[in-house]
């Protein structure tokens, strides 16, 4: 007989390895293992999501006639690793072949490949662009740019395309229309809520007992754990979020963790949603006049552009990519990333909701917590591990390029054309946090000045040699050059003082 391995982020009925097997004579293995749950201190909500979704999926597979060997975390014979479980079950069942779909993480795929097991590999067809197709696209290009990749994906998929082969609305990208600040009284829709059932409650109890030393709350779990629930979450977004997604994609607001974002990434990444169907729904919503084009285009760009692009880069460049540190950063991650205890209001909000919900939206990750790590010169490996640990949707293939490449510029501009560095002014423009902050965003060098301001100039000064030739930074370097020398010195000194505070383990 043959054995199929179904991993915790492969909970899709159309998984390639399932299609290759026969429920009448083959068996499946699913295992909750300590090694996967703790190689970084994953947020307890993420562990609840994955174990509960796995248990529900195993139940559904059995209802469809599959023989599923399911190993719970607490099972006495559990060997605590996936390789160990595969060895144990191969031996026990006398399996001749083990069918596996490509892993999401290089680390795990490597461990399986080195384990000397009779593995039969299948392509992960849940992505629109295979690893091989991405490598072909990238071949011979001096620079990779998401925009070029995205246009190719639009043409190939036909999404938001006119019959004559031109992009809908006459442009490929409406990013310029996606940067509105939130009007004063405007709030996001009421979030969808999913009550934990008996299976999820049992997993919550297990996680509370076994992972109490991980950062983040386990209470308040309200996320989908089945494909049917994930579909409800998606419908909620189509009905109440998508139309405003375009305009307010970059906005942030006090006490509004989700705003008009879909909150689907975790469900999508573990296989409860299908990217092609999501894009078709968005395309139809635009064609039927239910949502404006900037919303539909902005959303589809994230899915068939950024999401597929970062995955392509991950598999093209691993394992070397994980070790890059172009800017030579040496500073450790400040403790307040794990506690949220900082007087910087924007950081406290983004980190606080992350610890509570395992969620922050893209701009909070990129322009608040990410921007601070970039400006403060945090070692890429440490900040990458933080992002991998704290978000419910975090998997190495998507987290690493976003953090190391897009946020930290640690790949020297391979993924993105410039570092997304910004002063407090950006955060002020896109949020209402500064009004509630004990720092003053309109100041740079004073004791109560917003730390982002001096750190922004300090960052540009200390990396002048590597960054000043970048045409996309020409304007900011020109304003740096035009700054009076005395002022520049004062800004530098204030930046030094802030970094010294971090080095002394003090929260800002
Ligand atoms: P929406 O804003 O509603 O966007 C819709 C979907 O587009 C998302 O669900 C996601 O699947 C996709 N998407 C959007 N931006 C990106 C992107 N840059 N890369 C890949 N997919 C994207 N996303 C993850 O899924 N897992 C991660 O571990 C992760 N780590 C990140 C780390 C950093 C430093 C940054 C800047 C971004 C990271 N992202 C990650 C991308 C993005 O922040 C999340 O996908 C998004 O916030 C999820 O929330 P949402 O479902 O409400 O997304
Ligand atoms: Fe953040 Fe600075 Fe605004 Fe405070 S003043 S919320 S630290 S950007």
GROMACS .gro file of C-alpha atoms in nm, residues 42-214:
model
  173
   42UNK     CA    1   0.446   3.025   1.741
   43UNK     CA    2   0.153   3.229   1.860
   44UNK     CA    3  -0.081   3.000   2.056
   45UNK     CA    4  -0.371   3.105   1.828
   46UNK     CA    5  -0.177   2.982   1.526
   47UNK     CA    6  -0.119   2.643   1.689
   48UNK     CA    7  -0.490   2.623   1.779
   49UNK     CA    8  -0.584   2.708   1.421
   50UNK     CA    9  -0.358   2.450   1.263
   51UNK     CA   10  -0.432   2.160   1.499
   52UNK     CA   11  -0.805   2.226   1.501
   53UNK     CA   12  -0.822   2.265   1.122
   54UNK     CA   13  -0.620   1.943   1.086
   55UNK     CA   14  -0.858   1.752   1.312
   56UNK     CA   15  -1.160   1.882   1.121
   57UNK     CA   16  -0.999   1.799   0.788
   58UNK     CA   17  -0.914   1.444   0.903
   59UNK     CA   18  -1.278   1.397   0.999
   60UNK     CA   19  -1.393   1.516   0.655
   61UNK     CA   20  -1.142   1.291   0.479
   62UNK     CA   21  -1.279   0.991   0.672
   63UNK     CA   22  -1.633   1.090   0.574
   64UNK     CA   23  -1.512   1.076   0.212
   65UNK     CA   24  -1.387   0.723   0.261
   66UNK     CA   25  -1.019   0.779   0.335
   67UNK     CA   26  -0.833   0.577   0.594
   68UNK     CA   27  -0.657   0.845   0.801
   69UNK     CA   28  -0.396   0.773   1.066
   70UNK     CA   29  -0.410   1.081   1.284
   71UNK     CA   30  -0.149   1.134   1.556
   72UNK     CA   31  -0.251   1.380   1.825
   73UNK     CA   32   0.019   1.580   2.004
   74UNK     CA   33  -0.038   1.393   2.328
   75UNK     CA   34  -0.039   1.043   2.175
   76UNK     CA   35   0.199   0.821   2.372
   77UNK     CA   36   0.394   0.693   2.071
   78UNK     CA   37   0.425   1.038   1.907
   79UNK     CA   38   0.791   1.074   1.809
   80UNK     CA   39   0.762   1.459   1.809
   81UNK     CA   40   0.888   1.505   1.450
   82UNK     CA   41   0.739   1.452   1.104
   83UNK     CA   42   1.033   1.244   0.988
   84UNK     CA   43   0.995   1.028   1.299
   85UNK     CA   44   0.623   0.979   1.234
   86UNK     CA   45   0.678   0.893   0.870
   87UNK     CA   46   0.936   0.627   0.966
   88UNK     CA   47   0.710   0.484   1.234
   89UNK     CA   48   0.403   0.459   1.008
   90UNK     CA   49   0.589   0.340   0.702
   91UNK     CA   50   0.722   0.054   0.909
   92UNK     CA   51   0.390  -0.021   1.083
   93UNK     CA   52   0.187  -0.021   0.759
   94UNK     CA   53   0.454  -0.164   0.529
   95UNK     CA   54   0.407   0.128   0.289
   96UNK     CA   55   0.608   0.104  -0.032
   97UNK     CA   56   0.576   0.472  -0.137
   98UNK     CA   57   0.505   0.787   0.055
   99UNK     CA   58   0.333   1.061  -0.148
  100UNK     CA   59   0.409   1.417  -0.046
  101UNK     CA   60   0.315   1.757  -0.189
  102UNK     CA   61   0.590   2.024  -0.196
  103UNK     CA   62   0.633   2.180   0.148
  104UNK     CA   63   0.581   2.547   0.229
  105UNK     CA   64   0.910   2.566   0.418
  106UNK     CA   65   1.256   2.490   0.288
  107UNK     CA   66   1.359   2.363   0.635
  108UNK     CA   67   1.095   2.088   0.639
  109UNK     CA   68   1.132   1.992   0.274
  110UNK     CA   69   1.505   1.952   0.327
  111UNK     CA   70   1.452   1.737   0.636
  112UNK     CA   71   1.215   1.509   0.441
  113UNK     CA   72   1.447   1.488   0.141
  114UNK     CA   73   1.739   1.390   0.364
  115UNK     CA   74   1.543   1.128   0.557
  116UNK     CA   75   1.600   0.846   0.307
  117UNK     CA   76   1.233   0.761   0.284
  118UNK     CA   77   1.067   0.637  -0.039
  119UNK     CA   78   0.911   0.975  -0.115
  120UNK     CA   79   0.713   1.056  -0.429
  121UNK     CA   80   0.692   1.433  -0.467
  122UNK     CA   81   0.404   1.630  -0.615
  123UNK     CA   82   0.392   1.990  -0.725
  124UNK     CA   83   0.182   2.222  -0.509
  125UNK     CA   84  -0.082   2.310  -0.767
  126UNK     CA   85  -0.263   2.540  -0.524
  127UNK     CA   86  -0.036   2.820  -0.644
  128UNK     CA   87  -0.090   2.976  -0.986
  129UNK     CA   88   0.281   2.997  -1.065
  130UNK     CA   89   0.489   2.686  -1.006
  131UNK     CA   90   0.843   2.707  -0.868
  132UNK     CA   91   0.974   2.605  -1.211
  133UNK     CA   92   0.765   2.862  -1.401
  134UNK     CA   93   0.889   3.137  -1.169
  135UNK     CA   94   1.251   3.028  -1.218
  136UNK     CA   95   1.198   3.042  -1.597
  137UNK     CA   96   1.050   3.392  -1.568
  138UNK     CA   97   1.340   3.508  -1.351
  139UNK     CA   98   1.614   3.358  -1.567
  140UNK     CA   99   1.839   3.614  -1.731
  141UNK     CA  100   1.677   3.913  -1.559
  142UNK     CA  101   1.923   4.141  -1.385
  143UNK     CA  102   1.654   4.269  -1.153
  144UNK     CA  103   1.327   4.110  -1.054
  145UNK     CA  104   1.033   4.344  -1.022
  146UNK     CA  105   0.693   4.248  -0.889
  147UNK     CA  106   0.514   4.479  -1.133
  148UNK     CA  107   0.655   4.292  -1.437
  149UNK     CA  108   0.572   3.956  -1.286
  150UNK     CA  109   0.221   4.076  -1.200
  151UNK     CA  110   0.145   4.193  -1.553
  152UNK     CA  111   0.242   3.851  -1.685
  153UNK     CA  112   0.013   3.687  -1.430
  154UNK     CA  113  -0.277   3.913  -1.530
  155UNK     CA  114  -0.229   3.822  -1.896
  156UNK     CA  115  -0.200   3.451  -1.820
  157UNK     CA  116  -0.499   3.439  -1.589
  158UNK     CA  117  -0.724   3.680  -1.782
  159UNK     CA  118  -0.820   3.846  -1.453
  160UNK     CA  119  -0.936   4.207  -1.494
  161UNK     CA  120  -0.846   4.192  -1.864
  162UNK     CA  121  -1.046   4.327  -2.159
  163UNK     CA  122  -1.118   4.096  -2.454
  164UNK     CA  123  -0.857   4.283  -2.664
  165UNK     CA  124  -0.582   4.189  -2.418
  166UNK     CA  125  -0.553   4.530  -2.248
  167UNK     CA  126  -0.589   4.575  -1.872
  168UNK     CA  127  -0.930   4.676  -1.737
  169UNK     CA  128  -0.956   5.053  -1.697
  170UNK     CA  129  -0.656   5.110  -1.923
  171UNK     CA  130  -0.392   5.068  -1.649
  172UNK     CA  131  -0.225   4.775  -1.479
  173UNK     CA  132  -0.203   4.929  -1.138
  174UNK     CA  133  -0.420   5.168  -0.937
  175UNK     CA  134  -0.188   5.181  -0.636
  176UNK     CA  135  -0.201   5.560  -0.637
  177UNK     CA  136  -0.575   5.537  -0.557
  178UNK     CA  137  -0.516   5.306  -0.262
  179UNK     CA  138  -0.362   5.545  -0.015
  180UNK     CA  139  -0.643   5.746   0.136
  181UNK     CA  140  -0.640   5.823   0.506
  182UNK     CA  141  -0.952   5.711   0.691
  183UNK     CA  142  -1.217   5.985   0.731
  184UNK     CA  143  -1.264   6.081   1.095
  185UNK     CA  144  -1.579   5.892   1.191
  186UNK     CA  145  -1.532   5.601   0.953
  187UNK     CA  146  -1.496   5.252   1.098
  188UNK     CA  147  -1.440   4.908   0.944
  189UNK     CA  148  -1.725   4.654   0.924
  190UNK     CA  149  -1.808   4.442   1.228
  191UNK     CA  150  -1.564   4.146   1.213
  192UNK     CA  151  -1.698   3.798   1.136
  193UNK     CA  152  -1.689   3.570   1.440
  194UNK     CA  153  -1.666   3.190   1.450
  195UNK     CA  154  -1.755   3.022   1.778
  196UNK     CA  155  -1.514   2.739   1.872
  197UNK     CA  156  -1.682   2.395   1.859
  198UNK     CA  157  -1.597   2.095   2.075
  199UNK     CA  158  -1.291   1.998   1.869
  200UNK     CA  159  -1.151   2.352   1.883
  201UNK     CA  160  -1.221   2.381   2.256
  202UNK     CA  161  -1.023   2.060   2.317
  203UNK     CA  162  -0.732   2.198   2.113
  204UNK     CA  163  -0.743   2.528   2.302
  205UNK     CA  164  -0.712   2.335   2.631
  206UNK     CA  165  -0.417   2.137   2.489
  207UNK     CA  166  -0.239   2.448   2.364
  208UNK     CA  167  -0.299   2.631   2.690
  209UNK     CA  168  -0.134   2.343   2.874
  210UNK     CA  169   0.155   2.271   2.637
  211UNK     CA  170   0.250   2.613   2.499
  212UNK     CA  171   0.197   2.849   2.791
  213UNK     CA  172   0.554   2.978   2.746
  214UNK     CA  173   0.481   3.109   2.394
   0.00000   0.00000   0.00000
